[in-house]
Amino acid sequence: MADKALRCARLVDVVAGRVLDDQVILIEGERVVDVRPAAEVAFEGELIDLGDVTVTPGLIDLHTHLVGVAACGDYAQELKYSAAQQTLAGVPNARDTLMAGFTTVRDVGTFRAFLDVALRDAIDAGHILGPRMAVAGAYITVKGGGGMVTGLAPDIELPREFRFGQTSSVDDIRERVREIIFNGADLIKVIATGAVLANGTVPGAPELTEPQLRAAVEEASWYGRHVAAHAHGAEGIKRAIRAGVRSIEHACFLDDEGVDLMVEHGTYLSADIWWADWITETGPSQGYDAEQLRKNDETAEAQRTAFAKAVKAGVKIGFGTDAGGFPHGLQARQLATMVEHGMTPVAALRAATLTSAECMGWEDRVGSLTPGRYADLIAIPGALDIQKFQHVPFVMKGGTVVKNELG
């Protein structure tokens, strides 16, 4: 029995890939009971009539970093703040993310281990406002690699919490994976190649071997966890796919063979194809240095070309933005970029909802407005227009309205 209902002029059915007119969403407590045409519903409880809007499931970002003060490309700044400061900085980041319409995120790592676990738990307990979070806890990375705080003098030894996932062998990886899971992580994040913003690393260069990556996947699987692989370079991407990772993050130099492997293995793609624009436009003023700006220029168009190939080939496309490298709350700008590079508006929304939920293994909870799922939804005024998602005026999480600026 529903205790509230929400009526809207249009609803995007991401499962069927179509827009339905004049719908009512029936909600009981936190979850959706049913979705029906308004003409078929006689409801006497609390009715929220949103009028001339388009409703979609709450958006999902597969690649965020909610914890911490923005480093603006200088990873050494991580050492200027205490663990408490970095965790508390995540509070407004989480709120801004939710208010932008992202009701679920996969948070893929912090330099200081397990601060994301604390933020997730505070949200789940209702102490602070934010999206549902799945967290990685710490990066699995090589010493001096893409998951480390780089740019320091060679004689400086980082505290253990900054190198918790540092590894050097297959057996070491298995131990690190277990420890990260035992400390509360929902997924494992491996750094398979160098990174654009980690000074001294080469984005195209592999940093973990295929046996190491396979060990991470196998060990995580014993505990029901998936592995997300940061991978820019073609060889690192293919190693990670063959090893069985759940998703490839970034994928700047994904080649044709890699695309075919992703289709064959059912690997998800989470490519932050809008962020490069932000770095290009604001990088110099935000403190990004010459090396970082050069690597951003070298990877941006290659990534978008690879993304378009993946879309055309039928790769499972999720939605990941790398929020944290840019201000939280701007993630939805990427929807338009995805449309520019081969997706329809409905397909882009499906990527940011149902497909991302499937990548997380949370499709029984979020990602669609089908019975039994959380009543996580957003609304934009008027007809479906992908640009309007940059300013979402209505957000509901778990049946509770957390933002309503519809007027």
XYZ file of C-alpha atoms in Angstrom:
407
model
C 0.000 0.000 0.000
C 1.501 3.294 -1.101
C 1.630 6.152 1.397
C 2.492 8.849 -1.149
C 2.337 9.426 -4.871
C 4.206 11.677 -7.246
C 2.664 12.839 -10.519
C 4.659 14.150 -13.462
C 3.977 15.171 -17.053
C 6.806 12.957 -18.345
C 8.913 10.126 -16.985
C 12.036 8.629 -18.575
C 11.742 4.844 -18.442
C 15.434 3.934 -18.586
C 14.671 0.208 -18.676
C 12.593 0.435 -21.858
C 14.489 3.445 -23.214
C 11.450 5.655 -23.746
C 9.672 8.700 -22.335
C 6.204 8.102 -20.847
C 3.556 10.816 -20.567
C 1.462 11.732 -17.499
C 2.703 9.185 -14.977
C 2.191 8.582 -11.267
C 4.907 7.012 -9.116
C 3.486 5.234 -6.065
C 5.825 5.176 -3.060
C 5.727 3.393 0.271
C 8.323 4.506 2.766
C 11.661 4.586 0.963
C 10.727 2.507 -2.066
C 8.773 2.549 -5.292
C 5.602 0.436 -5.266
C 4.443 0.990 -8.842
C 4.493 3.379 -11.796
C 1.239 3.834 -13.742
C -0.466 6.238 -16.151
C -2.255 8.909 -14.128
C -5.612 7.952 -15.654
C -5.327 4.537 -14.006
C -4.609 5.805 -10.492
C -7.141 6.775 -7.830
C -4.978 7.779 -4.878
C -6.237 9.278 -1.625
C -2.952 9.703 0.258
C -0.257 12.376 -0.042
C 0.002 13.446 -3.678
C 2.928 15.511 -4.939
C 1.962 16.955 -8.326
C 5.109 18.220 -10.001
C 3.255 19.450 -13.070
C 5.066 20.080 -16.331
C 8.360 18.330 -15.572
C 10.398 15.361 -16.744
C 11.300 12.845 -14.040
C 14.210 10.406 -14.169
C 15.757 8.059 -11.630
C 18.343 9.710 -9.415
C 21.659 9.998 -11.243
C 24.664 7.810 -10.410
C 28.319 8.833 -10.673
C 30.676 5.840 -10.849
C 33.839 7.869 -10.317
C 33.895 10.457 -7.541
C 36.257 11.571 -4.794
C 33.996 13.210 -2.213
C 36.537 13.285 0.596
C 39.052 16.064 0.912
C 39.939 19.629 0.081
C 40.454 20.055 -3.683
C 44.173 19.703 -4.380
C 44.015 21.572 -7.725
C 46.487 19.134 -9.228
C 49.100 19.469 -6.468
C 48.957 16.161 -4.627
C 51.483 17.386 -2.053
C 48.701 19.583 -0.654
C 47.196 16.391 0.778
C 49.797 16.660 3.546
C 48.620 20.120 4.615
C 45.384 18.854 6.144
C 44.588 16.494 8.986
C 42.423 13.405 8.559
C 39.616 15.231 10.377
C 39.859 18.235 8.057
C 39.829 16.052 4.957
C 36.848 14.035 6.155
C 34.844 17.097 7.177
C 35.612 18.699 3.813
C 33.619 15.821 2.361
C 30.438 16.996 4.087
C 29.672 19.925 1.728
C 30.976 17.867 -1.196
C 28.427 15.151 -0.422
C 25.619 17.683 -0.021
C 26.478 19.455 -3.280
C 26.559 16.117 -5.106
C 23.116 15.140 -3.846
C 21.641 18.560 -4.606
C 22.920 18.239 -8.171
C 20.730 15.151 -8.587
C 23.270 12.408 -7.873
C 21.586 10.173 -5.334
C 24.217 7.402 -5.588
C 27.965 7.470 -6.151
C 30.835 5.058 -6.320
C 33.693 6.798 -4.526
C 36.878 5.355 -5.949
C 39.534 6.144 -3.412
C 41.288 8.594 -1.141
C 45.005 9.174 -0.697
C 44.594 8.839 3.080
C 42.989 5.463 3.597
C 39.412 4.920 4.781
C 38.212 8.495 5.182
C 35.596 7.621 2.562
C 34.354 4.788 4.791
C 33.705 7.308 7.568
C 31.843 9.647 5.214
C 29.691 6.815 3.848
C 28.800 5.644 7.330
C 27.854 9.158 8.462
C 25.504 9.525 5.492
C 23.975 6.089 6.061
C 23.411 6.950 9.727
C 21.584 10.134 8.759
C 24.121 12.424 10.435
C 24.839 14.327 7.226
C 23.148 14.803 3.862
C 24.610 13.035 0.873
C 24.227 10.323 -1.756
C 24.362 6.599 -1.211
C 28.043 5.695 -1.368
C 30.037 2.634 -2.337
C 33.660 3.276 -1.361
C 37.095 1.939 -2.311
C 38.935 2.741 0.932
C 42.417 3.064 -0.578
C 44.216 2.673 -3.894
C 46.049 -0.501 -4.898
C 49.123 1.014 -6.547
C 52.849 0.666 -7.027
C 55.337 2.807 -5.147
C 55.582 6.188 -6.861
C 52.738 5.271 -9.198
C 49.463 6.879 -10.209
C 47.794 6.203 -6.850
C 50.472 7.818 -4.704
C 51.045 11.364 -3.489
C 53.792 12.364 -5.912
C 55.973 15.434 -6.266
C 57.704 15.037 -2.892
C 61.445 14.990 -2.231
C 62.852 11.440 -2.529
C 63.919 11.304 1.126
C 60.391 11.956 2.461
C 58.576 8.862 3.718
C 54.800 9.112 3.624
C 52.789 8.003 6.682
C 51.288 4.518 6.366
C 47.745 5.772 5.821
C 48.968 7.428 2.577
C 50.531 4.207 1.287
C 48.136 1.630 2.702
C 47.498 0.082 -0.717
C 51.082 0.320 -1.957
C 52.127 -3.042 -3.331
C 54.990 -4.817 -5.071
C 53.974 -8.459 -5.679
C 51.044 -10.787 -6.312
C 50.984 -12.018 -2.727
C 51.271 -8.469 -1.455
C 48.259 -7.460 -3.546
C 46.169 -10.268 -2.061
C 47.032 -9.066 1.451
C 46.301 -5.430 0.605
C 42.944 -6.331 -0.947
C 41.904 -8.301 2.135
C 42.940 -5.529 4.520
C 41.110 -2.875 2.521
C 37.938 -4.971 2.518
C 38.254 -5.785 6.215
C 38.431 -2.043 6.913
C 35.081 -1.419 5.257
C 35.553 -0.985 1.496
C 32.709 -1.881 -0.879
C 34.977 -2.258 -3.926
C 38.645 -2.370 -4.844
C 40.351 0.291 -6.949
C 43.548 -0.663 -8.760
C 45.844 1.805 -10.506
C 46.812 -0.131 -13.622
C 48.676 2.691 -15.415
C 50.200 6.077 -14.751
C 47.988 9.127 -14.292
C 47.474 12.516 -15.895
C 47.779 14.520 -12.675
C 50.326 12.371 -10.811
C 53.581 14.122 -11.681
C 56.353 11.797 -12.791
C 53.999 9.092 -14.009
C 53.194 8.299 -17.651
C 49.466 7.818 -18.372
C 50.100 5.260 -21.117
C 52.558 3.146 -19.119
C 51.359 -0.040 -17.363
C 52.072 -0.109 -13.621
C 50.608 -3.479 -12.609
C 51.156 -6.816 -14.320
C 48.292 -8.986 -15.506
C 48.961 -11.598 -12.766
C 48.847 -8.826 -10.161
C 45.549 -7.525 -11.520
C 44.122 -11.037 -11.689
C 45.117 -11.608 -8.055
C 43.228 -8.458 -7.026
C 40.115 -9.566 -8.908
C 40.247 -13.096 -7.547
C 40.842 -12.021 -3.950
C 38.071 -9.415 -4.076
C 35.648 -11.957 -5.521
C 35.898 -14.126 -2.412
C 34.284 -11.267 -0.507
C 31.704 -10.362 -3.141
C 33.575 -7.233 -4.241
C 34.241 -5.887 -7.731
C 37.423 -4.228 -8.991
C 37.565 -0.884 -10.793
C 40.747 -0.249 -12.782
C 42.211 3.195 -13.375
C 43.750 2.656 -16.823
C 44.735 5.185 -19.480
C 47.131 3.196 -21.670
C 46.052 0.528 -24.162
C 48.251 -2.216 -22.689
C 47.184 -1.524 -19.111
C 43.537 -1.473 -20.189
C 43.830 -4.863 -21.898
C 45.666 -6.416 -18.962
C 42.892 -5.253 -16.660
C 40.098 -6.528 -18.910
C 41.700 -9.945 -19.302
C 42.204 -10.066 -15.533
C 38.442 -9.665 -15.040
C 37.987 -6.165 -13.620
C 34.441 -4.847 -13.467
C 35.133 -1.450 -15.012
C 37.796 0.517 -16.803
C 38.154 4.100 -15.577
C 39.291 6.861 -17.970
C 40.399 4.663 -20.935
C 42.104 7.506 -22.801
C 44.111 5.286 -25.153
C 41.606 2.448 -25.515
C 42.334 0.813 -28.885
C 40.237 -1.384 -31.176
C 41.493 -4.574 -29.574
C 40.606 -3.196 -26.176
C 37.106 -2.284 -27.345
C 36.602 -5.831 -28.640
C 37.836 -7.252 -25.336
C 35.431 -5.031 -23.367
C 32.511 -6.300 -25.439
C 33.681 -9.911 -25.088
C 34.180 -9.726 -21.315
C 31.210 -7.452 -20.563
C 33.502 -4.864 -18.975
C 31.951 -1.498 -18.131
C 33.451 1.797 -19.291
C 33.532 4.769 -16.932
C 35.126 7.599 -18.897
C 35.381 11.153 -17.505
C 35.122 12.807 -20.900
C 34.024 16.271 -19.724
C 36.686 16.978 -17.091
C 39.381 17.803 -19.655
C 37.382 20.884 -20.649
C 37.438 22.090 -17.060
C 41.209 21.670 -16.825
C 41.760 23.415 -20.160
C 39.590 26.376 -19.160
C 40.628 26.788 -15.528
C 43.842 24.782 -15.103
C 46.389 27.609 -15.146
C 44.383 29.721 -12.703
C 43.776 26.717 -10.439
C 47.467 25.872 -10.112
C 47.839 22.976 -12.539
C 51.453 22.854 -13.711
C 52.922 22.506 -17.198
C 53.312 18.721 -17.019
C 49.686 18.227 -15.972
C 48.348 20.585 -18.631
C 50.453 18.868 -21.285
C 49.201 15.414 -20.305
C 45.618 16.691 -20.241
C 46.038 17.977 -23.805
C 47.573 14.665 -24.899
C 44.756 12.549 -23.498
C 41.568 14.598 -23.975
C 40.757 14.067 -27.644
C 42.133 10.530 -27.625
C 39.755 9.682 -24.787
C 36.742 11.114 -26.604
C 37.612 9.265 -29.795
C 37.921 6.034 -27.825
C 34.622 6.724 -26.066
C 32.806 7.159 -29.392
C 34.275 3.861 -30.645
C 33.132 2.098 -27.486
C 29.600 3.477 -27.805
C 29.379 2.372 -31.444
C 30.703 -1.110 -30.610
C 28.160 -1.709 -27.852
C 30.421 -1.512 -24.805
C 28.507 -1.158 -21.543
C 28.748 2.586 -20.890
C 28.459 3.847 -17.331
C 28.762 7.403 -16.041
C 31.898 8.471 -14.190
C 33.192 12.042 -13.926
C 36.187 12.179 -11.520
C 34.354 14.800 -9.450
C 36.753 16.171 -6.886
C 39.203 17.158 -9.582
C 36.579 19.806 -10.344
C 33.933 21.265 -7.983
C 31.307 18.818 -6.803
C 27.865 19.453 -8.210
C 28.984 20.007 -11.803
C 28.939 16.328 -12.784
C 25.816 16.512 -14.970
C 27.672 18.680 -17.482
C 29.143 15.435 -18.773
C 25.750 14.226 -20.047
C 25.880 16.699 -22.928
C 29.457 15.681 -23.738
C 28.351 12.053 -23.964
C 25.598 13.046 -26.385
C 28.138 14.988 -28.463
C 30.205 11.801 -28.775
C 27.669 9.269 -29.923
C 24.898 8.743 -27.376
C 21.255 9.783 -27.535
C 19.920 11.765 -24.567
C 17.957 8.754 -23.296
C 21.022 6.499 -23.720
C 23.164 8.975 -21.765
C 20.582 8.996 -18.970
C 20.468 5.203 -19.026
C 24.260 5.192 -18.633
C 23.952 7.541 -15.636
C 21.249 5.430 -13.996
C 20.527 1.802 -14.846
C 23.868 0.841 -16.410
C 25.845 2.457 -13.613
C 23.677 0.637 -11.063
C 24.402 -2.631 -12.852
C 28.133 -1.882 -12.807
C 27.937 -1.426 -9.032
C 25.849 -4.557 -8.586
C 23.137 -2.329 -7.111
C 20.491 -2.658 -9.823
C 18.145 -4.253 -7.271
C 18.329 -1.027 -5.231
C 18.827 1.970 -7.526
C 19.059 2.991 -11.159
C 15.416 2.663 -12.198
C 11.953 3.513 -10.907
C 10.693 -0.053 -10.912
C 8.939 -1.649 -7.937
C 11.203 -2.452 -5.012
C 13.882 0.104 -5.838
C 14.578 3.123 -3.664
C 12.427 6.127 -4.515
C 15.465 8.090 -5.679
C 14.426 10.488 -8.429
C 14.940 13.935 -9.889
C 12.904 16.314 -12.023
C 13.738 18.991 -14.555
C 11.217 21.549 -15.863
C 9.520 20.962 -19.193
C 10.410 18.391 -21.824
C 13.544 16.254 -21.864
C 16.566 18.477 -22.539
C 19.982 17.149 -21.575
C 21.292 20.667 -20.879
C 18.705 21.165 -18.129
C 20.349 18.508 -15.955
C 23.057 21.023 -15.126
C 20.530 22.682 -12.791
C 18.237 20.091 -11.187
C 15.483 21.789 -9.143
C 13.878 18.706 -7.563
C 15.582 15.807 -5.795
C 14.050 12.941 -3.840
C 16.149 10.355 -2.024
C 14.511 7.315 -0.476
C 11.033 8.833 -0.701
C 12.067 12.066 1.036
C 12.185 15.356 -0.835
C 15.610 16.870 -0.163
C 15.364 19.709 -2.699
C 12.386 21.443 -4.308
C 12.942 24.641 -6.278
C 10.218 24.081 -8.827
C 8.241 27.024 -7.513
